[in-house]
Short mmCIF file of C-alpha atoms in Angstrom, two decimals:
data_model
loop_
_atom_site.label_atom_id
_atom_site.label_comp_id
_atom_site.label_asym_id
_atom_site.label_seq_id
_atom_site.Cartn_x
_atom_site.Cartn_y
_atom_site.Cartn_z
CA MET A 1 107.67 114.98 51.05
CA ALA A 2 108.38 113.62 54.54
CA ALA A 3 111.24 116.08 54.97
CA GLU A 4 109.09 118.99 53.81
CA ALA A 5 106.58 118.62 56.64
CA PRO A 6 109.04 119.29 59.51
CA ALA A 7 110.54 122.15 57.50
CA ALA A 8 107.10 123.67 56.98
CA THR A 9 106.31 123.28 60.69
CA LEU A 10 109.58 124.94 61.65
CA SER A 11 108.93 127.81 59.24
CA LEU A 12 105.47 128.32 60.75
CA ASP A 13 106.88 128.22 64.28
CA LEU A 14 109.54 130.82 63.44
CA ARG A 15 106.92 133.03 61.80
CA ALA A 16 104.80 132.71 64.95
CA ALA A 17 107.78 133.67 67.13
CA LEU A 18 108.34 136.74 64.96
CA VAL A 19 104.68 137.77 65.17
CA ILE A 20 104.63 137.23 68.94
CA GLY A 21 107.67 139.48 69.35
CA LEU A 22 106.17 142.15 67.10
CA ALA A 23 102.82 141.95 68.88
CA ALA A 24 104.41 142.43 72.31
CA ALA A 25 106.55 145.37 71.14
CA LEU A 26 103.71 147.06 69.25
CA GLY A 27 101.27 146.42 72.11
CA ASP A 28 103.65 148.08 74.55
CA ALA A 29 104.31 150.99 72.17
CA THR A 30 100.58 151.54 71.56
CA CYS A 31 99.80 151.51 75.28
CA ARG A 32 102.56 154.06 75.88
CA GLY A 33 101.27 156.11 72.98
CA VAL A 34 97.84 156.51 74.56
CA GLY A 35 99.38 157.51 77.89
CA LEU A 36 99.27 154.23 79.80
CA SER A 37 101.99 153.29 82.28
CA GLY A 38 102.80 150.87 85.08
CA ASP A 39 100.96 147.54 85.23
CA ALA A 40 98.80 148.44 82.24
CA LEU A 41 101.87 148.19 79.97
CA ALA A 42 102.38 144.58 81.00
CA PHE A 43 98.69 143.86 80.38
CA GLY A 44 98.83 145.20 76.84
CA ALA A 45 102.10 143.57 75.80
CA VAL A 46 101.42 140.16 77.34
CA ILE A 47 97.84 139.95 76.00
CA ALA A 48 99.04 140.96 72.53
CA ALA A 49 101.60 138.13 72.60
CA LEU A 50 99.20 135.52 74.01
CA VAL A 51 96.40 136.20 71.54
CA VAL A 52 98.69 135.16 68.65
CA ARG A 53 98.06 131.48 68.02
CA PRO A 54 101.20 129.58 66.94
CA ASP A 55 99.30 127.65 64.27
CA PHE A 56 97.65 130.90 63.05
CA SER A 57 94.17 129.48 63.60
CA ARG A 58 91.52 132.01 64.55
CA TRP A 59 89.85 132.53 67.88
CA PRO A 60 86.03 132.39 67.89
CA ARG A 61 84.77 135.94 67.47
CA LEU A 62 82.66 135.77 70.63
CA ILE A 63 85.75 135.19 72.76
CA TYR A 64 86.69 138.88 72.53
CA PRO A 65 83.55 140.48 74.02
CA VAL A 66 83.08 137.61 76.48
CA LEU A 67 86.66 137.88 77.72
CA LEU A 68 86.50 141.68 78.05
CA VAL A 69 83.21 141.59 79.96
CA LEU A 70 84.26 138.74 82.24
CA VAL A 71 87.66 140.23 83.06
CA GLY A 72 86.11 143.69 83.50
CA VAL A 73 83.53 142.41 85.99
CA CYS A 74 86.10 140.44 87.99
CA LEU A 75 88.55 143.35 88.09
CA ALA A 76 85.68 145.63 89.16
CA ILE A 77 84.81 143.31 92.04
CA GLY A 78 88.42 143.40 93.21
CA VAL A 79 88.54 147.19 92.98
CA SER A 80 85.17 147.66 94.71
CA LEU A 81 86.01 145.44 97.66
CA GLY A 82 89.54 146.80 97.87
CA LEU A 83 88.22 150.35 98.19
CA ALA A 84 85.25 149.50 100.41
CA LEU A 85 87.39 147.47 102.83
CA ALA A 86 90.46 149.69 102.72
CA ASN A 87 90.73 149.68 106.52
CA VAL A 88 90.35 145.90 106.78
CA PRO A 89 93.51 143.72 106.91
CA GLU A 90 94.74 143.01 103.40
CA LEU A 91 94.89 139.23 103.93
CA PHE A 92 91.18 139.14 104.80
CA VAL A 93 90.19 141.17 101.73
CA PHE A 94 92.35 138.99 99.48
CA GLY A 95 90.79 135.83 100.89
CA LEU A 96 87.27 137.22 100.48
CA VAL A 97 87.83 138.15 96.84
CA ALA A 98 89.49 134.77 96.17
CA ALA A 99 86.44 132.98 97.57
CA LEU A 100 84.06 135.13 95.49
CA MET A 101 86.01 134.29 92.33
CA GLN A 102 85.60 130.58 93.01
CA LEU A 103 81.85 131.08 93.46
CA ILE A 104 81.69 132.96 90.16
CA THR A 105 83.29 130.02 88.34
CA LEU A 106 80.20 127.98 89.24
CA LEU A 107 78.16 130.31 87.00
CA LEU A 108 80.26 129.63 83.91
CA PRO A 109 78.77 127.28 81.29
CA SER A 110 80.90 124.41 80.01
CA LYS A 111 82.00 126.42 76.94
CA LEU A 112 83.55 129.04 79.22
CA ARG A 113 84.90 126.69 81.89
CA LEU A 114 88.41 127.14 80.48
CA LEU A 115 88.23 130.75 81.65
CA SER A 116 87.98 129.70 85.31
CA GLY A 117 91.67 130.48 85.81
CA VAL A 118 91.21 133.91 84.21
CA VAL A 119 88.37 134.66 86.63
CA ALA A 120 90.41 133.56 89.65
CA ILE A 121 93.37 135.74 88.66
CA ALA A 122 91.51 138.82 87.41
CA GLY A 123 89.61 139.31 90.66
CA VAL A 124 92.70 139.56 92.86
CA LEU A 125 94.90 141.58 90.50
CA PRO A 126 93.71 144.97 91.84
CA LEU A 127 94.67 143.85 95.37
CA LEU A 128 98.29 143.26 94.37
CA GLY A 129 98.72 147.04 94.11
CA THR A 130 96.61 150.03 95.08
CA PRO A 131 93.05 149.47 93.81
CA SER A 132 91.49 152.39 91.97
CA TRP A 133 89.01 152.95 89.17
CA GLU A 134 91.67 154.77 87.17
CA SER A 135 93.81 151.63 87.24
CA TRP A 136 90.75 149.57 86.24
CA ARG A 137 90.15 151.84 83.26
CA ASP A 138 93.79 151.72 82.18
CA GLN A 139 93.99 147.93 82.53
CA MET A 140 90.82 147.37 80.52
CA LEU A 141 92.06 149.71 77.80
CA ALA A 142 95.40 147.88 77.74
CA ILE A 143 93.67 144.50 77.43
CA ALA A 144 91.54 145.78 74.54
CA ILE A 145 94.66 147.18 72.83
CA GLY A 146 96.51 143.90 73.33
CA LEU A 147 93.66 141.86 71.86
CA ALA A 148 93.39 144.19 68.85
CA VAL A 149 97.14 144.39 68.16
CA GLY A 150 97.75 140.66 68.48
CA THR A 151 94.74 139.72 66.36
CA LEU A 152 95.51 142.20 63.58
CA LEU A 153 99.17 141.17 63.39
CA GLN A 154 98.24 137.50 63.24
CA LEU A 155 95.79 138.20 60.43
CA GLY A 156 98.40 140.21 58.55
CA PHE A 157 101.10 137.52 58.85
CA THR A 158 98.94 134.44 58.38
CA PRO A 159 100.30 132.35 55.48
CA PRO A 160 97.79 132.00 52.62
CA GLU A 161 97.46 128.24 53.08
CA GLN A 162 96.81 128.67 56.81
CA GLY A 163 94.20 131.30 56.06
CA ALA A 164 92.33 128.85 53.84
CA LEU A 165 92.38 126.26 56.60
CA ALA A 166 91.07 128.81 59.07
CA GLU A 167 88.17 129.68 56.77
CA LYS A 168 87.26 125.98 56.50
CA ALA A 169 87.34 125.63 60.27
CA VAL A 170 85.07 128.65 60.71
CA LYS A 171 82.57 127.28 58.19
CA ALA A 172 82.69 123.83 59.78
CA THR A 173 81.74 125.22 63.19
CA ALA A 174 79.30 127.88 61.97
CA GLY A 175 76.38 125.46 62.03
CA LYS A 176 76.98 124.54 65.65
CA ILE A 177 76.28 127.99 67.05
CA GLY A 178 72.54 127.52 67.17
CA GLU A 179 72.64 124.04 68.69
CA LYS A 180 70.89 123.50 71.99
CA PRO A 181 73.37 123.77 74.88
CA GLU A 182 74.08 120.58 76.76
CA ASP A 183 74.66 122.30 80.10
CA PRO A 184 72.19 121.59 82.92
CA PRO A 185 70.22 124.55 84.28
CA LEU A 186 72.17 127.15 86.22
CA ALA A 187 70.57 126.23 89.54
CA GLU A 188 71.52 122.60 89.04
CA ARG A 189 75.12 123.53 88.15
CA ILE A 190 75.41 125.61 91.31
CA ARG A 191 73.96 122.84 93.49
CA SER A 192 76.32 120.33 91.93
CA GLY A 193 79.32 122.57 92.54
CA LEU A 194 78.38 123.37 96.12
CA SER A 195 77.96 119.67 96.88
CA SER A 196 81.45 118.81 95.57
CA PRO A 197 84.22 118.45 98.18
CA PHE A 198 86.73 119.38 95.48
CA PHE A 199 85.08 122.77 95.00
CA TRP A 200 85.20 123.54 98.72
CA ARG A 201 88.76 122.28 98.94
CA LYS A 202 89.81 124.72 96.25
CA LEU A 203 87.76 127.61 97.65
CA VAL A 204 89.17 127.23 101.17
CA PHE A 205 92.79 126.97 100.12
CA ALA A 206 92.48 129.68 97.47
CA SER A 207 91.28 131.95 100.29
CA LEU A 208 94.16 130.92 102.56
CA ALA A 209 96.99 130.64 100.03
CA TYR A 210 98.09 134.28 100.16
CA THR A 211 98.08 134.20 103.96
CA ILE A 212 100.14 130.99 103.92
CA GLY A 213 102.63 132.66 101.57
CA VAL A 214 103.00 135.64 103.88
CA GLY A 215 103.29 133.35 106.88
CA ILE A 216 106.18 131.31 105.44
CA GLY A 217 108.00 134.45 104.33
CA ALA A 218 107.58 134.19 100.55
CA LEU A 219 108.87 137.34 98.85
CA THR A 220 106.05 137.20 96.27
CA PRO A 221 103.31 135.28 98.15
CA LYS A 222 100.78 135.77 95.35
CA TYR A 223 102.36 132.81 93.55
CA LEU A 224 101.16 130.45 96.25
CA TYR A 225 97.66 131.64 95.42
CA PHE A 226 98.28 131.20 91.70
CA GLY A 227 99.58 127.71 92.44
CA VAL A 228 96.32 126.70 94.09
CA VAL A 229 93.87 128.26 91.63
CA LEU A 230 95.76 127.28 88.47
CA LEU A 231 97.32 123.94 89.39
CA LEU A 232 95.01 122.24 91.90
CA ASN A 233 92.75 119.80 90.07
CA ASP A 234 90.22 117.20 91.16
CA SER A 235 92.66 114.33 90.59
CA ILE A 236 96.24 113.99 91.83
CA GLY A 237 97.49 113.02 88.37
CA ALA A 238 95.98 116.11 86.70
CA THR A 239 97.47 118.34 89.41
CA LEU A 240 100.92 116.79 88.91
CA ALA A 241 100.65 117.28 85.15
CA ARG A 242 99.82 120.96 85.61
CA VAL A 243 102.67 121.38 88.09
CA ARG A 244 105.15 119.89 85.63
CA ASP A 245 103.87 122.02 82.76
CA ARG A 246 103.91 125.23 84.78
CA MET A 247 107.34 124.74 86.27
CA VAL A 248 108.90 123.95 82.88
CA GLY A 249 107.12 126.93 81.30
CA VAL A 250 108.11 129.33 84.09
CA SER A 251 111.71 128.09 83.98
CA LEU A 252 111.90 128.65 80.22
CA GLY A 253 110.22 132.02 80.58
CA VAL A 254 112.78 133.55 82.94
CA LEU A 255 115.80 132.89 80.70
CA MET A 256 115.26 135.52 78.00
CA PRO A 257 114.31 138.38 80.38
CA LEU A 258 117.49 137.86 82.40
CA LEU A 259 119.68 137.70 79.29
CA VAL A 260 118.14 140.68 77.45
CA PHE A 261 117.80 142.88 80.54
CA ASN A 262 121.47 142.53 81.37
CA ALA A 263 122.45 143.29 77.77
CA MET A 264 119.97 145.96 76.61
CA GLY A 265 117.74 147.25 79.38
CA ILE A 266 114.02 147.77 78.72
CA GLY A 267 112.37 149.24 75.64
CA GLU A 268 110.11 148.26 72.74
CA LEU A 269 112.98 146.50 70.93
CA SER A 270 114.05 144.54 73.99
CA ILE A 271 110.42 143.63 74.80
CA GLY A 272 110.01 142.22 71.30
CA LEU A 273 113.27 140.31 71.65
CA VAL A 274 112.25 138.86 74.99
CA MET A 275 108.81 137.66 73.91
CA GLY A 276 109.83 136.56 70.42
CA GLY A 277 113.03 135.00 71.78
CA THR A 278 111.09 133.07 74.41
CA ALA A 279 108.75 131.71 71.73
CA ALA A 280 111.70 130.72 69.54
CA LEU A 281 113.45 129.05 72.51
CA VAL A 282 110.36 127.01 73.34
CA VAL A 283 110.11 125.86 69.73
CA ALA A 284 113.83 125.04 69.53
CA LEU A 285 113.52 122.83 72.62
CA ASN A 286 110.38 121.19 71.22
CA CYS A 287 108.37 122.36 74.21
CA ARG A 288 105.44 123.93 72.38
CA SER A 289 102.90 122.92 75.03
CA TYR A 290 104.64 125.25 77.50
CA LEU A 291 104.51 128.32 75.24
CA ASN A 292 101.76 130.30 76.95
CA THR A 293 103.19 129.76 80.43
CA ALA A 294 106.65 130.77 79.22
CA LEU A 295 105.29 133.93 77.55
CA ILE A 296 103.39 134.95 80.68
CA SER A 297 106.49 134.33 82.77
CA SER A 298 108.66 136.39 80.41
CA GLY A 299 106.17 139.23 80.12
CA VAL A 300 105.43 139.59 83.82
CA ALA A 301 109.10 139.31 84.82
CA PHE A 302 110.42 141.69 82.18
CA ILE A 303 107.66 144.20 81.44
CA GLY A 304 105.76 144.14 84.72
CA TYR A 305 108.71 144.60 87.06
CA GLY A 306 111.27 146.41 84.96
CA PRO A 307 114.46 147.24 86.85
CA LEU A 308 113.48 144.86 89.67
CA VAL A 309 113.95 141.91 87.33
CA ALA A 310 117.39 141.10 88.76
CA TRP A 311 116.00 140.14 92.18
CA TYR A 312 112.48 139.30 91.04
CA ILE A 313 113.27 136.41 88.67
CA PRO A 314 114.88 133.95 91.10
CA ASN A 315 112.36 134.72 93.85
CA ARG A 316 109.47 134.38 91.42
CA TRP A 317 110.72 130.91 90.47
CA LEU A 318 111.15 129.84 94.10
CA ASP A 319 107.76 131.16 95.16
CA TYR A 320 106.05 129.52 92.21
CA LEU A 321 107.76 126.28 93.26
CA MET A 322 106.25 126.74 96.73
CA GLY A 323 102.85 127.38 95.15
CA SER A 324 103.18 124.18 93.14
CA GLY A 325 104.16 122.32 96.30
CA LEU A 326 101.11 123.67 98.13
CA ALA A 327 98.82 122.50 95.32
CA VAL A 328 100.33 119.00 95.46
CA VAL A 329 100.14 118.80 99.27
CA VAL A 330 96.49 119.90 99.29
CA GLY A 331 95.68 117.37 96.57
CA LEU A 332 97.35 114.56 98.53
CA LEU A 333 96.02 115.37 102.01
CA PHE A 334 92.50 116.67 101.43
CA PHE A 335 90.03 114.49 99.52
CA PRO A 336 92.75 112.75 97.48
CA ASN A 337 91.46 111.43 94.19
CA SER A 338 93.87 109.11 92.39
CA ALA A 339 93.33 109.06 88.64
CA LEU A 340 95.58 106.00 88.34
CA ARG A 341 93.57 104.03 90.90
CA ARG A 342 90.29 104.97 89.24
CA PHE A 343 91.69 104.05 85.82
CA ASN A 344 92.83 100.62 87.02
CA ALA A 345 89.52 99.93 88.78
CA LEU A 346 87.47 101.01 85.78
CA SER A 347 89.70 99.05 83.43
CA ALA A 348 89.25 95.89 85.51
CA ALA A 349 85.49 96.42 85.67
CA ALA A 350 85.35 96.93 81.90
CA GLU A 351 87.25 93.68 81.31
CA ASN A 352 84.94 91.78 83.66
CA SER A 353 81.88 93.30 82.00
CA ALA A 354 83.16 92.41 78.53
CA GLY A 355 83.91 88.85 79.58
CA SER A 356 80.54 88.18 81.23
CA SER A 357 78.10 90.14 79.06
CA SER A 358 76.15 88.72 76.15
CA THR A 359 75.84 90.49 72.82
CA GLY A 360 73.29 93.25 72.61
CA SER A 361 72.89 96.97 72.17
CA SER A 362 72.73 97.84 75.87
CA GLU A 363 76.03 96.09 76.61
CA ALA A 364 77.63 97.82 73.62
CA ASP A 365 76.47 101.19 74.97
CA ILE A 366 77.91 100.45 78.38
CA SER A 367 81.20 99.40 76.78
CA GLY A 368 81.30 102.65 74.83
CA GLU A 369 80.74 104.70 77.99
CA GLN A 370 83.48 102.76 79.75
CA LYS A 371 85.89 103.47 76.92
CA LYS A 372 85.10 107.18 77.04
CA ALA A 373 85.69 107.24 80.79
CA LEU A 374 88.99 105.38 80.41
CA LEU A 375 90.21 107.75 77.71
CA ALA A 376 89.25 110.76 79.85
CA LEU A 377 91.25 109.40 82.79
CA LEU A 378 94.24 108.22 80.75
CA PRO A 379 96.36 111.44 80.66
CA ALA A 380 96.11 112.04 84.41
CA ALA A 381 96.66 108.34 85.16
CA ARG A 382 99.81 108.29 83.01
CA GLU A 383 101.14 111.40 84.73
CA GLU A 384 100.55 109.87 88.13
CA ALA A 385 102.31 106.66 87.08
CA LEU A 386 105.25 108.71 85.75
CA TRP A 387 105.75 110.47 89.10
CA LEU A 388 105.43 107.16 90.98
CA GLY A 389 107.88 105.38 88.69
CA LEU A 390 105.26 102.85 87.61
CA PRO A 391 104.62 101.47 84.09
CA PRO A 392 102.21 103.80 82.28
CA PRO A 393 98.66 102.46 81.92
CA GLN A 394 97.65 101.41 78.45
CA PRO A 395 94.35 102.38 76.78
CA LYS A 396 91.91 99.65 75.92
CA THR A 397 91.56 99.29 72.18
CA ASN A 398 88.96 96.53 72.09
#
């Protein structure tokens, strides 16, 4: 029985790689079939691949309309400002839109906070080319096609036993939909965000990142911006963890495009091979946590840039490395927040509190809150210790 579990996991992973490849190829073919071209093709193929979940679990149904509306609004803001300020220097317009995207993230409730990166990227995408409402229409159509193709293929290839598990998960969470939200009022969330130095740190450097990239001569300076908005976190340890994950994922993602492009060129078959091959490579190397980053890297490098892939891949990697470096430097120099130091201080305080407190419900509650805080800090603290060459902190079990 013990040997069957890894075999079953491997079989599921290979099935997922197959579905991801099919989704990317069919997404690209469908987009071409309805007359889309250019960047929209990359949108459709990459979204179709990303929406396939490797464990074949289902996305919440509300994620589809919410994602489409949120991305549509952010893209529209980028297009509107790009057209209205067409005679203004591009670096200023990019910085303005980047700042607006950070302000919009303050409006997101906790359930949608994971989409903060999507907001930050979607707003500036129109500025990376020539903004137009025709492009906005094509990109939104491509995203909708990608979501539909990926979801339908996953449903069609979901193993029966995984389908039963998915149904149980849906039923288990169905009763939580009507629960009262725990978020504070919108005005309070905005005040809290505007009073945080970490928010202003990210807003300022998100606005300046593209300019910094141009100033240092980066061939694709947008990746310095992506480095700040995707990698910069409140704590140094969390930023370092994201940098490691992104760099490994990007590195894995550029291998298949380079190999397949040199051997086959670009087409639906080669797109499927690139995306499915990248997923299989990630699984073979036991790097499943880097899958989404690797797929985005493969899709953008191969589908988005086509024949330019030969020069684009190495420069994309180098510029992303510079973006990662910028995120780390900002985290270290401006309002540094060490997760490891906070973990050690909180751990010492918890030990002192446990040693001096008497038995009672209030002390037990405080101890429980301390444990929750320690567990929340633990991943970032361990990452920070790893980079510093220090022994990893240990969670408190008593």
